[in-house]
Every structure is written in C-alpha cells, then in structure tokens.
Tab-separated table of C-alpha atoms in Angstrom:
chain	number	residue	atom	x	y	z
A	1	MET	CA	36.019	-116.583	30.307
A	2	THR	CA	36.774	-119.918	31.974
A	3	LYS	CA	39.880	-121.902	31.140
A	4	SER	CA	37.807	-124.616	29.439
A	5	LYS	CA	36.110	-122.056	27.183
A	6	MET	CA	39.429	-120.479	26.292
A	7	GLN	CA	40.619	-123.866	25.139
A	8	ASN	CA	37.551	-124.170	22.841
A	9	ILE	CA	38.522	-121.231	20.605
A	10	LYS	CA	37.816	-122.205	16.987
A	11	ARG	CA	39.055	-120.988	13.665
A	12	LEU	CA	36.490	-121.219	10.872
A	13	SER	CA	37.039	-121.313	7.154
A	14	ASP	CA	35.656	-118.384	5.157
A	15	VAL	CA	32.753	-120.467	3.890
A	16	ASP	CA	31.870	-121.900	7.300
A	17	HIS	CA	31.927	-118.417	8.836
A	18	VAL	CA	29.407	-117.209	6.229
A	19	LEU	CA	27.198	-120.224	6.932
A	20	LEU	CA	27.421	-119.774	10.714
A	21	ARG	CA	27.066	-115.958	10.793
A	22	PRO	CA	25.049	-115.083	7.668
A	23	ASP	CA	23.738	-111.813	9.136
A	24	THR	CA	27.281	-110.401	8.869
A	25	TYR	CA	27.206	-110.834	5.091
A	26	GLY	CA	23.683	-110.638	3.756
A	27	GLY	CA	21.013	-111.019	6.396
A	28	SER	CA	19.123	-113.561	8.411
A	29	LEU	CA	18.129	-117.061	7.298
A	30	HIS	CA	14.743	-116.532	8.944
A	31	PRO	CA	11.741	-114.456	7.812
A	32	VAL	CA	11.889	-110.766	8.718
A	33	GLU	CA	8.935	-108.409	8.362
A	34	TRP	CA	9.497	-105.617	5.870
A	35	GLU	CA	6.840	-102.988	6.548
A	36	ASN	CA	4.974	-101.178	3.760
A	37	THR	CA	7.135	-102.707	1.047
A	38	TYR	CA	6.180	-101.566	-2.443
A	39	VAL	CA	5.139	-104.133	-5.032
A	40	SER	CA	4.474	-102.424	-8.366
A	41	THR	CA	1.631	-104.796	-9.262
A	42	SER	CA	-0.357	-104.330	-6.067
A	43	GLY	CA	0.986	-101.528	-3.800
A	44	GLY	CA	2.447	-101.404	-0.305
A	45	HIS	CA	2.428	-104.509	1.885
A	46	ASN	CA	3.973	-105.889	5.048
A	47	LEU	CA	5.980	-108.813	3.736
A	48	GLU	CA	7.864	-111.543	5.570
A	49	VAL	CA	11.053	-111.900	3.548
A	50	ILE	CA	14.057	-114.137	4.178
A	51	PRO	CA	16.862	-111.576	3.723
A	52	MET	CA	19.667	-113.950	2.752
A	53	MET	CA	17.534	-115.896	0.287
A	54	TYR	CA	16.428	-112.637	-1.301
A	55	LYS	CA	20.050	-111.440	-1.336
A	56	MET	CA	21.204	-114.592	-3.129
A	57	PHE	CA	18.975	-113.731	-6.037
A	58	ASP	CA	19.584	-109.998	-5.945
A	59	GLU	CA	23.367	-110.345	-6.146
A	60	CYS	CA	23.112	-112.282	-9.408
A	61	LEU	CA	20.541	-109.879	-10.837
A	62	VAL	CA	22.662	-106.824	-9.952
A	63	ASN	CA	25.672	-108.481	-11.607
A	64	ALA	CA	23.674	-108.769	-14.822
A	65	ARG	CA	22.445	-105.187	-14.508
A	66	ASP	CA	26.005	-103.931	-13.903
A	67	ASN	CA	26.951	-105.298	-17.289
A	68	ILE	CA	24.583	-102.849	-18.992
A	69	SER	CA	27.021	-100.026	-18.308
A	70	ARG	CA	30.312	-101.903	-18.524
A	71	GLY	CA	29.591	-104.753	-20.946
A	72	LYS	CA	26.932	-103.430	-23.340
A	73	THR	CA	24.269	-105.826	-22.104
A	74	THR	CA	20.958	-105.380	-23.930
A	75	GLN	CA	19.118	-108.494	-22.716
A	76	ILE	CA	18.556	-110.007	-19.261
A	77	ASP	CA	16.502	-113.194	-18.912
A	78	VAL	CA	15.398	-114.395	-15.471
A	79	ASN	CA	13.669	-117.641	-14.570
A	80	ILE	CA	12.473	-118.375	-11.034
A	81	ASP	CA	10.844	-121.568	-9.774
A	82	LEU	CA	10.115	-122.911	-6.297
A	83	ASN	CA	13.638	-124.315	-5.865
A	84	GLY	CA	15.908	-121.685	-7.372
A	85	PHE	CA	16.576	-119.411	-10.305
A	86	LYS	CA	18.557	-118.715	-13.473
A	87	VAL	CA	19.885	-115.323	-14.590
A	88	TYR	CA	21.278	-114.761	-18.080
A	89	ASN	CA	22.699	-111.612	-19.628
A	90	ASN	CA	24.293	-111.046	-22.996
A	91	GLY	CA	27.227	-108.723	-23.549
A	92	LYS	CA	30.849	-108.642	-22.476
A	93	THR	CA	31.879	-111.386	-20.040
A	94	ILE	CA	34.575	-112.171	-17.509
A	95	PRO	CA	37.609	-113.123	-19.627
A	96	ILE	CA	38.084	-116.866	-20.079
A	97	THR	CA	41.750	-116.596	-19.177
A	98	LYS	CA	44.051	-117.786	-16.405
A	99	ASN	CA	44.726	-115.318	-13.593
A	100	LYS	CA	48.490	-114.775	-13.547
A	101	GLU	CA	48.751	-114.247	-9.786
A	102	GLU	CA	46.342	-116.952	-8.602
A	103	LYS	CA	47.127	-119.454	-11.374
A	104	MET	CA	43.448	-120.311	-11.944
A	105	TRP	CA	40.666	-119.377	-14.336
A	106	ASN	CA	39.261	-115.888	-13.778
A	107	PRO	CA	35.600	-117.095	-13.758
A	108	THR	CA	36.539	-119.648	-11.071
A	109	LEU	CA	37.971	-116.853	-8.950
A	110	ALA	CA	34.996	-114.564	-9.514
A	111	PHE	CA	32.319	-117.114	-8.612
A	112	GLY	CA	34.098	-119.525	-6.279
A	113	TYR	CA	36.299	-117.486	-3.926
A	114	LEU	CA	35.255	-114.843	-1.417
A	115	ARG	CA	36.691	-111.326	-1.564
A	116	THR	CA	37.505	-111.532	-5.255
A	117	SER	CA	36.426	-108.589	-7.398
A	118	ASN	CA	37.492	-106.095	-10.048
A	119	ASN	CA	35.912	-103.295	-7.987
A	120	TYR	CA	38.727	-102.724	-5.475
A	121	ASP	CA	40.443	-99.862	-7.269
A	122	ASP	CA	38.712	-96.837	-5.709
A	123	SER	CA	40.643	-94.478	-7.955
A	124	GLU	CA	38.627	-95.846	-10.867
A	125	GLU	CA	35.163	-94.348	-11.404
A	126	ARG	CA	32.598	-97.152	-11.488
A	127	LEU	CA	28.848	-97.011	-11.972
A	128	THR	CA	28.250	-100.574	-10.784
A	129	GLY	CA	26.661	-102.131	-7.709
A	130	GLY	CA	29.475	-104.498	-6.771
A	131	ARG	CA	31.857	-103.353	-4.050
A	132	ASN	CA	33.079	-105.866	-1.445
A	133	GLY	CA	33.834	-109.059	-3.349
A	134	TYR	CA	31.053	-111.176	-1.817
A	135	GLY	CA	28.245	-110.928	-4.361
A	136	ALA	CA	27.513	-114.140	-6.231
A	137	LYS	CA	29.786	-116.091	-3.882
A	138	LEU	CA	27.089	-115.720	-1.220
A	139	THR	CA	24.663	-117.237	-3.706
A	140	ASN	CA	27.075	-120.111	-4.279
A	141	ILE	CA	27.601	-120.702	-0.544
A	142	PHE	CA	23.881	-121.003	0.209
A	143	SER	CA	23.218	-123.249	-2.791
A	144	LYS	CA	22.767	-126.965	-3.019
A	145	GLN	CA	24.068	-126.664	-6.578
A	146	PHE	CA	25.456	-123.631	-8.363
A	147	SER	CA	26.792	-123.352	-11.901
A	148	VAL	CA	28.051	-120.743	-14.336
A	149	LYS	CA	28.376	-120.870	-18.101
A	150	ILE	CA	30.175	-118.140	-20.015
A	151	ASN	CA	30.218	-117.746	-23.775
A	152	THR	CA	32.592	-115.544	-25.720
A	153	LYS	CA	32.838	-115.366	-29.494
A	154	LYS	CA	35.471	-118.125	-29.549
A	155	LYS	CA	35.152	-120.099	-26.252
A	156	THR	CA	32.754	-121.436	-23.636
A	157	PHE	CA	33.517	-121.855	-19.943
A	158	SER	CA	31.404	-123.942	-17.580
A	159	GLN	CA	31.831	-125.012	-13.949
A	160	GLN	CA	29.664	-126.397	-11.147
A	161	TRP	CA	29.781	-126.228	-7.362
A	162	GLN	CA	27.920	-128.349	-4.808
A	163	ASN	CA	27.416	-128.580	-1.069
A	164	ASN	CA	27.606	-124.857	-0.224
A	165	MET	CA	30.590	-124.136	-2.515
A	166	LYS	CA	32.670	-126.841	-0.803
A	167	ILE	CA	32.807	-129.162	-3.801
A	168	LYS	CA	33.609	-127.939	-7.289
A	169	SER	CA	34.001	-129.627	-10.635
A	170	SER	CA	36.907	-128.957	-12.918
A	171	ALA	CA	36.401	-126.028	-15.228
A	172	LYS	CA	35.459	-127.042	-18.769
A	173	ILE	CA	36.602	-124.886	-21.669
A	174	ASP	CA	35.505	-125.563	-25.248
A	175	LYS	CA	36.170	-123.764	-28.479
A	176	ILE	CA	33.311	-122.469	-30.604
A	177	SER	CA	33.306	-122.874	-34.353
A	178	GLY	CA	32.271	-119.566	-35.855
A	179	ASP	CA	31.254	-116.506	-33.852
A	180	GLY	CA	29.144	-117.151	-30.750
A	181	GLU	CA	27.091	-114.575	-28.841
A	182	PRO	CA	28.866	-113.430	-25.660
A	183	GLY	CA	26.841	-113.942	-22.484
A	184	THR	CA	26.782	-115.279	-18.928
A	185	LEU	CA	24.318	-117.763	-17.413
A	186	VAL	CA	24.156	-118.404	-13.659
A	187	LYS	CA	22.021	-121.215	-12.218
A	188	CYS	CA	21.220	-121.685	-8.538
A	189	GLU	CA	19.428	-124.467	-6.685
A	190	ILE	CA	18.919	-123.041	-3.196
A	191	ASP	CA	19.872	-125.086	-0.124
A	192	LEU	CA	16.291	-124.815	1.143
A	193	PRO	CA	16.661	-126.995	4.296
A	194	ARG	CA	19.256	-124.516	5.585
A	195	PHE	CA	16.462	-121.922	5.539
A	196	ASN	CA	14.053	-124.407	7.103
A	197	CYS	CA	12.007	-124.351	3.866
A	198	THR	CA	10.844	-126.861	1.278
A	199	GLU	CA	10.368	-124.159	-1.389
A	200	ILE	CA	10.937	-120.440	-1.839
A	201	PRO	CA	8.321	-118.777	0.420
A	202	HIS	CA	5.637	-116.650	-1.226
A	203	ASP	CA	6.751	-113.241	0.062
A	204	THR	CA	10.421	-113.848	-0.739
A	205	MET	CA	9.415	-115.000	-4.223
A	206	GLU	CA	7.310	-111.850	-4.594
A	207	MET	CA	10.302	-109.658	-3.808
A	208	MET	CA	12.506	-111.556	-6.260
A	209	LYS	CA	9.978	-110.904	-9.018
A	210	GLN	CA	9.647	-107.286	-7.955
A	211	ARG	CA	13.389	-106.801	-8.320
A	212	VAL	CA	13.133	-107.927	-11.937
A	213	ARG	CA	10.438	-105.279	-12.501
A	214	ASP	CA	12.689	-102.737	-10.749
A	215	VAL	CA	15.579	-103.421	-13.111
A	216	ALA	CA	13.259	-103.175	-16.108
A	217	VAL	CA	12.094	-99.685	-15.178
A	218	CYS	CA	15.594	-98.494	-14.176
A	219	SER	CA	17.417	-99.625	-17.315
A	220	LYS	CA	17.146	-99.618	-21.086
A	221	ALA	CA	17.811	-103.331	-21.525
A	222	GLN	CA	15.070	-105.772	-22.464
A	223	ILE	CA	14.121	-107.835	-19.400
A	224	THR	CA	12.163	-111.083	-19.321
A	225	LEU	CA	10.791	-113.020	-16.344
A	226	ASN	CA	9.890	-116.658	-16.900
A	227	GLY	CA	9.678	-115.980	-20.642
A	228	GLU	CA	7.497	-112.881	-20.380
A	229	THR	CA	8.845	-109.448	-21.345
A	230	ILE	CA	8.607	-107.016	-18.434
A	231	GLY	CA	7.306	-103.537	-19.260
A	232	SER	CA	9.367	-100.475	-18.430
A	233	ASN	CA	6.619	-97.834	-18.377
A	234	ILE	CA	7.244	-95.698	-15.295
A	235	ASP	CA	3.612	-94.599	-14.939
A	236	ASP	CA	2.438	-98.208	-14.823
A	237	TYR	CA	5.196	-99.048	-12.360
A	238	LEU	CA	4.208	-96.216	-9.992
A	239	SER	CA	0.427	-96.629	-10.324
A	240	HIS	CA	0.163	-98.198	-6.854
A	241	LEU	CA	2.669	-95.839	-5.210
A	242	CYS	CA	1.478	-92.382	-6.297
A	243	GLU	CA	-2.137	-91.219	-6.430
A	244	ASP	CA	-1.124	-88.781	-9.171
A	245	ILE	CA	2.089	-87.753	-10.924
A	246	ILE	CA	3.168	-84.141	-10.338
A	247	PHE	CA	6.520	-83.871	-12.048
A	248	ARG	CA	9.303	-85.826	-13.711
A	249	GLN	CA	12.864	-85.015	-14.675
A	250	GLU	CA	15.861	-87.008	-15.846
A	251	ASN	CA	19.314	-86.766	-17.330
A	252	LYS	CA	21.946	-89.295	-18.294
A	253	ARG	CA	22.459	-90.548	-14.708
A	254	TRP	CA	19.300	-89.541	-12.866
A	255	LYS	CA	15.605	-90.307	-13.192
A	256	VAL	CA	13.201	-88.638	-10.744
A	257	VAL	CA	9.417	-88.795	-10.566
A	258	VAL	CA	7.437	-86.885	-7.935
A	259	GLY	CA	3.851	-87.751	-7.131
A	260	VAL	CA	1.066	-87.333	-4.597
A	261	SER	CA	1.156	-89.803	-1.725
A	262	ASN	CA	-1.706	-91.137	0.364
A	263	GLY	CA	-0.737	-88.885	3.258
A	264	GLU	CA	2.475	-90.642	4.245
A	265	PHE	CA	5.837	-89.872	2.640
A	266	THR	CA	6.967	-92.782	0.499
A	267	GLN	CA	10.068	-93.354	-1.605
A	268	GLN	CA	11.157	-95.995	-4.066
A	269	SER	CA	14.819	-95.565	-4.849
A	270	PHE	CA	17.771	-97.213	-6.552
A	271	VAL	CA	21.510	-96.655	-6.771
A	272	ASN	CA	23.242	-98.335	-9.719
A	273	GLY	CA	20.317	-100.736	-9.943
A	274	ILE	CA	20.421	-101.636	-6.228
A	275	TRP	CA	17.127	-101.181	-4.379
A	276	THR	CA	17.771	-98.847	-1.442
A	277	ARG	CA	14.815	-99.886	0.652
A	278	LYS	CA	15.531	-97.303	3.356
A	279	GLY	CA	16.583	-94.492	1.011
A	280	GLY	CA	19.727	-92.592	1.904
A	281	THR	CA	21.721	-89.571	0.798
A	282	HIS	CA	20.460	-89.693	-2.804
A	283	VAL	CA	16.833	-89.487	-1.671
A	284	ASP	CA	17.615	-86.733	0.848
A	285	TYR	CA	19.362	-84.787	-1.918
A	286	ILE	CA	16.198	-84.739	-4.047
A	287	ARG	CA	13.709	-84.363	-1.171
A	288	LYS	CA	15.431	-81.263	0.209
A	289	GLN	CA	15.319	-79.574	-3.195
A	290	LEU	CA	11.617	-80.316	-3.549
A	291	LEU	CA	10.716	-78.975	-0.113
A	292	LYS	CA	12.827	-75.857	-0.679
A	293	GLN	CA	10.838	-75.002	-3.786
A	294	LEU	CA	7.577	-75.524	-1.919
A	295	GLU	CA	8.400	-73.211	1.015
A	296	PRO	CA	6.309	-70.285	-0.384
A	297	LEU	CA	3.305	-72.602	-0.692
A	298	GLN	CA	3.944	-73.939	2.803
A	299	LYS	CA	3.971	-70.401	4.269
A	300	LYS	CA	0.901	-69.345	2.315
A	301	LEU	CA	-1.111	-72.261	3.702
A	302	LYS	CA	0.463	-71.893	7.180
A	303	LEU	CA	1.674	-75.482	7.209
A	304	LYS	CA	4.742	-77.243	8.561
A	305	GLY	CA	7.410	-78.830	6.385
A	306	TYR	CA	6.305	-82.306	7.365
A	307	ASN	CA	2.772	-81.560	6.103
A	308	ILE	CA	4.201	-80.984	2.641
A	309	ARG	CA	6.615	-83.919	2.829
A	310	ASN	CA	3.979	-86.394	3.940
A	311	ASN	CA	1.927	-85.736	0.820
A	312	LEU	CA	4.783	-86.498	-1.561
A	313	CYS	CA	6.005	-89.768	-3.014
A	314	ILE	CA	9.374	-89.871	-4.761
A	315	PHE	CA	10.910	-92.261	-7.260
A	316	VAL	CA	14.678	-91.895	-7.631
A	317	SER	CA	16.954	-93.998	-9.829
A	318	CYS	CA	20.543	-92.803	-10.156
A	319	ASP	CA	23.988	-93.987	-11.195
A	320	LEU	CA	26.558	-92.826	-8.645
A	321	VAL	CA	30.328	-93.127	-8.802
A	322	ASN	CA	31.681	-95.784	-6.422
A	323	PRO	CA	28.644	-95.759	-4.091
A	324	THR	CA	28.848	-96.709	-0.423
A	325	PHE	CA	26.113	-98.299	1.684
A	326	ASP	CA	25.191	-98.945	5.290
A	327	SER	CA	25.885	-102.693	5.057
A	328	GLN	CA	26.261	-105.618	2.653
A	329	MET	CA	22.438	-105.594	2.390
A	330	LYS	CA	22.820	-102.111	0.832
A	331	GLU	CA	19.480	-100.850	2.104
A	332	SER	CA	20.621	-97.236	2.504
A	333	CYS	CA	23.106	-95.197	0.451
A	334	THR	CA	25.708	-93.361	2.546
A	335	LEU	CA	27.771	-91.708	-0.200
A	336	PRO	CA	28.218	-87.944	0.457
A	337	VAL	CA	26.569	-85.683	-2.133
A	338	LYS	CA	29.894	-84.148	-3.128
A	339	LYS	CA	31.092	-87.603	-4.243
A	340	PHE	CA	28.037	-88.485	-6.379
A	341	GLY	CA	29.950	-87.730	-9.577
A	342	SER	CA	26.847	-86.122	-11.092
A	343	GLU	CA	23.938	-83.918	-10.117
A	344	LEU	CA	20.318	-83.261	-10.842
A	345	LYS	CA	19.044	-79.796	-10.008
A	346	ILE	CA	15.264	-79.845	-9.747
A	347	GLN	CA	13.841	-77.418	-12.296
A	348	LYS	CA	11.749	-74.465	-11.141
A	349	ALA	CA	8.921	-75.921	-13.198
A	350	PHE	CA	8.358	-78.362	-10.325
A	351	ALA	CA	6.957	-75.659	-8.005
A	352	ASN	CA	4.486	-74.546	-10.663
A	353	ALA	CA	3.501	-78.144	-11.397
A	354	ALA	CA	2.860	-78.713	-7.688
A	355	ARG	CA	0.781	-75.521	-7.326
A	356	THR	CA	-1.382	-76.513	-10.276
A	357	ASN	CA	-1.871	-80.157	-9.311
A	358	GLN	CA	-5.450	-80.184	-8.049
A	359	LEU	CA	-5.155	-83.322	-5.933
A	360	PHE	CA	-1.980	-82.132	-4.200
A	361	ILE	CA	-3.397	-78.664	-3.475
A	362	ARG	CA	-6.714	-80.094	-2.293
A	363	LYS	CA	-4.907	-82.283	0.229
A	364	LEU	CA	-2.799	-79.377	1.523
A	365	GLU	CA	-5.771	-76.996	1.720
A	366	ALA	CA	-7.676	-79.605	3.707
A	367	LEU	CA	-4.776	-79.786	6.155
A	368	SER	CA	-4.609	-75.985	6.359
A	369	SER	CA	-8.358	-75.699	6.966
A	370	LYS	CA	-8.241	-78.417	9.599
A	371	LYS	CA	-5.403	-76.603	11.337
A	372	GLU	CA	-7.339	-73.306	11.380
A	373	ASP	CA	-10.485	-75.014	12.682
A	374	LYS	CA	-8.472	-76.603	15.459
A	375	LEU	CA	-6.977	-73.235	16.381
A	376	LEU	CA	-10.382	-71.561	16.504
A	377	SER	CA	-11.910	-74.372	18.526
A	378	LYS	CA	-9.369	-73.801	21.287
A	379	ASN	CA	-11.201	-70.632	22.361
A	380	ASP	CA	-14.789	-71.561	21.520
A	381	GLY	CA	-17.018	-71.290	24.617
A	382	ARG	CA	-14.074	-70.967	26.978
A	383	LYS	CA	-13.322	-68.123	29.377
A	384	LEU	CA	-10.173	-66.261	28.455
A	385	SER	CA	-7.708	-66.001	31.315
A	386	ASN	CA	-6.420	-62.609	30.230
A	387	VAL	CA	-8.495	-59.696	28.919
A	388	ASN	CA	-6.717	-56.721	27.471
A	389	VAL	CA	-8.618	-53.407	28.041
A	390	LEU	CA	-7.464	-50.118	26.697
A	391	LYS	CA	-6.532	-47.613	29.421
A	392	LEU	CA	-9.365	-45.087	29.839
A	393	THR	CA	-8.999	-41.414	30.749
A	394	ASP	CA	-11.757	-39.184	32.156
A	395	ALA	CA	-13.463	-37.079	29.541
A	396	ARG	CA	-12.863	-33.372	30.177
A	397	LYS	CA	-15.942	-31.701	31.745
A	398	ALA	CA	-17.720	-35.024	31.954
A	399	GLY	CA	-21.114	-34.721	33.619
A	400	THR	CA	-21.219	-30.872	33.419
C-alpha cells in the first residue's frame, strides 16, 4: 500500500457501510440468476432476482410471521405495488415505551438503529426467524421512505424515515379512546434508482408474492395479498413440485410431505418461516431417514442411493430453537440436529407408502431395467478376453 493510499483510509457510518457493501448484509443490488426456483403457481423457473430488494420485503414478512408464535398473530395482510409494499399483522406489538438504557422509544430503536434486537439472549429458546439485529433496518436503509405504525389497546405510535434512514421524523404517540386492536403496519417505498430500476422487476416481484404463499402454507394465520386471501392447501401448493404425493407427516413443530419428482431431487424447505432456498441440516435430517427406509427397495432393484433420491421431492417446514444460517440471506440452515429442540421420526408407514405408489415404483423399475439392459449390452457380440474352461481329465480306458 502506497503512502497516499494509507492516508485515504476512511471510516464509514453504519448506514453508509450497508449502502456501500450491501452483499455483506443481504445480497447484491443487481439481478442474480436463481436456478430452478419453485413458484407454487407455475413450477420451477430460472429467475433473475435482486437479492437485496427481495430481502427488504422478506425481512418485514418474517417479522410478521414471527409474531404468530410470540404475539398471537392471526392475520397478516400484504400489499405490493411497483414501487414498494405494506405489511400488516395483528397481535402483540413492540411496547410503546421508552427504553431505559437508550432513552428513546423502543419502536424507534427496533426499526431505526442497526444491531438492535430482542433475540440476543441465546439462553432463551426462540422459535423466530430474527437473529442478528439487521432485519427491517435493512429495509429502512434501502428505502426512499419508510414508516411504521403500531397500535396497542390504549396508544398508537407512528414514525417516518427518509433518505435511506438518514432523516427521521419525531415519533408521534396518541392515546386511543376505548380498546383498539393491537397490530403493526410497516410501509416501504423502495429507493429504486439505487437498484438501477424504475419499478420492482418482474422476477423479484414474483418471488415476493411467492413468499406470501409460502407463509400461508407454513402457518395457521389468515394471509391476504393485495386484498385476496391466500389458500393454505398443501396439495395445491405442491402441485407443480411433485408429480404425486407419497407420504405426509407432521407434529407440533414439523410438517413434512414426500412426493415423486421429475427425476431430479427437489426440496422446498422453511425454518421458522424463513425460506431455506439451498436446504440445510433440517432437510438432510429428513432425507437421510427416507433413504434409510428405502434401502431394501434399493437393493431389490439393484439401484444406487442417488437413483432413489433423484426421484423424490421433499417439503419441509419446521420450527427450530434458535436456528443458525450460512449468512444473513439465510439460504441454508446450519443448526446441528442435536440443537433442533424437537424431532420428527419418519414413520415406518412411509416405506410401505413408497412401495405401493405406482408412479414411484414405475420410475425406479424403469431405471433398474435400463441398468440391466446396459449391463447385458456390454457383452453383446463382443469377444470375451477370458474364457474359463473346467479342467479335463482323461477318461479311464478311453478308446479301448
């Protein structure tokens, strides 16, 4: 490093560092191809998604979904247009109180300052998606305008930010006459020029809408998108992922559906409502159990493990205690199985269901037959290099 460069060392504010190095926090500001990405209304596609723009929306949606378990949320309403989005959830809210240590309103801290969270106590068992204290602050930072309104039974809190969270209005607190319905509303107008866009691009918009459908099928709350109630029927949701459903099993914290794939292993998985695009330890945990039960079938048909795996599709939605991920994008779960805080042991009924599923067996038998034909064809019409001949002995009194 030259002397002149050493003298140009800069110190950035937290906000400016996020703006300058967004990939450290939530992904690129430019389109990235996501291969074979599942859209429940149309199937797998290669989509060009802007990761940070998608993440802005997803953080607010996951916040609302988190409140199902911790705040008794029963309703989530999402509106998306070409310039931004709104996410509302009813249920328990951030307290409209002053933080004793920071001497400011708790909602102001939660939405307007990085590395603020109530998820830092790792001794507490949480079934939420929040972890690092970035969350909705990333949404705020990449917004032209961002606002939050919180209602409790007795008060309302509202505040606005502008210019990438650099300008904020004073918090406004009003009393409510009578009992109001508790809830939180977040509004975001995206700073589109920063993404070199004039509107939310089609593929990024598609993934935002898909995430709403994901939350609907992974939760028991009523979900609406642009005023329309989103269905939560798992069979409808998986109709473009699985050619047929083989087996399903669930308990209080796990929901698993196993189906027949199109010849390539596919998974659609979630941890505490977060879409784990690349899977992770939770998917491996289920997949290994499935393949173990199918070992007798694999041996009978003289196939390899990957032949069985490639003809399966798996849906996994689970609530794990204090989950960990590969990055702030949270595309892969890294939490060790022993720390899941719950388990789902695949029932033995799965093996029987697989053996009796005609489509699944037909696909495997076709692979087995193809393998045998290939083996036989290796010797067809070809001279063998080694011929084994039994040792002969002269017959006693031969020729007499």
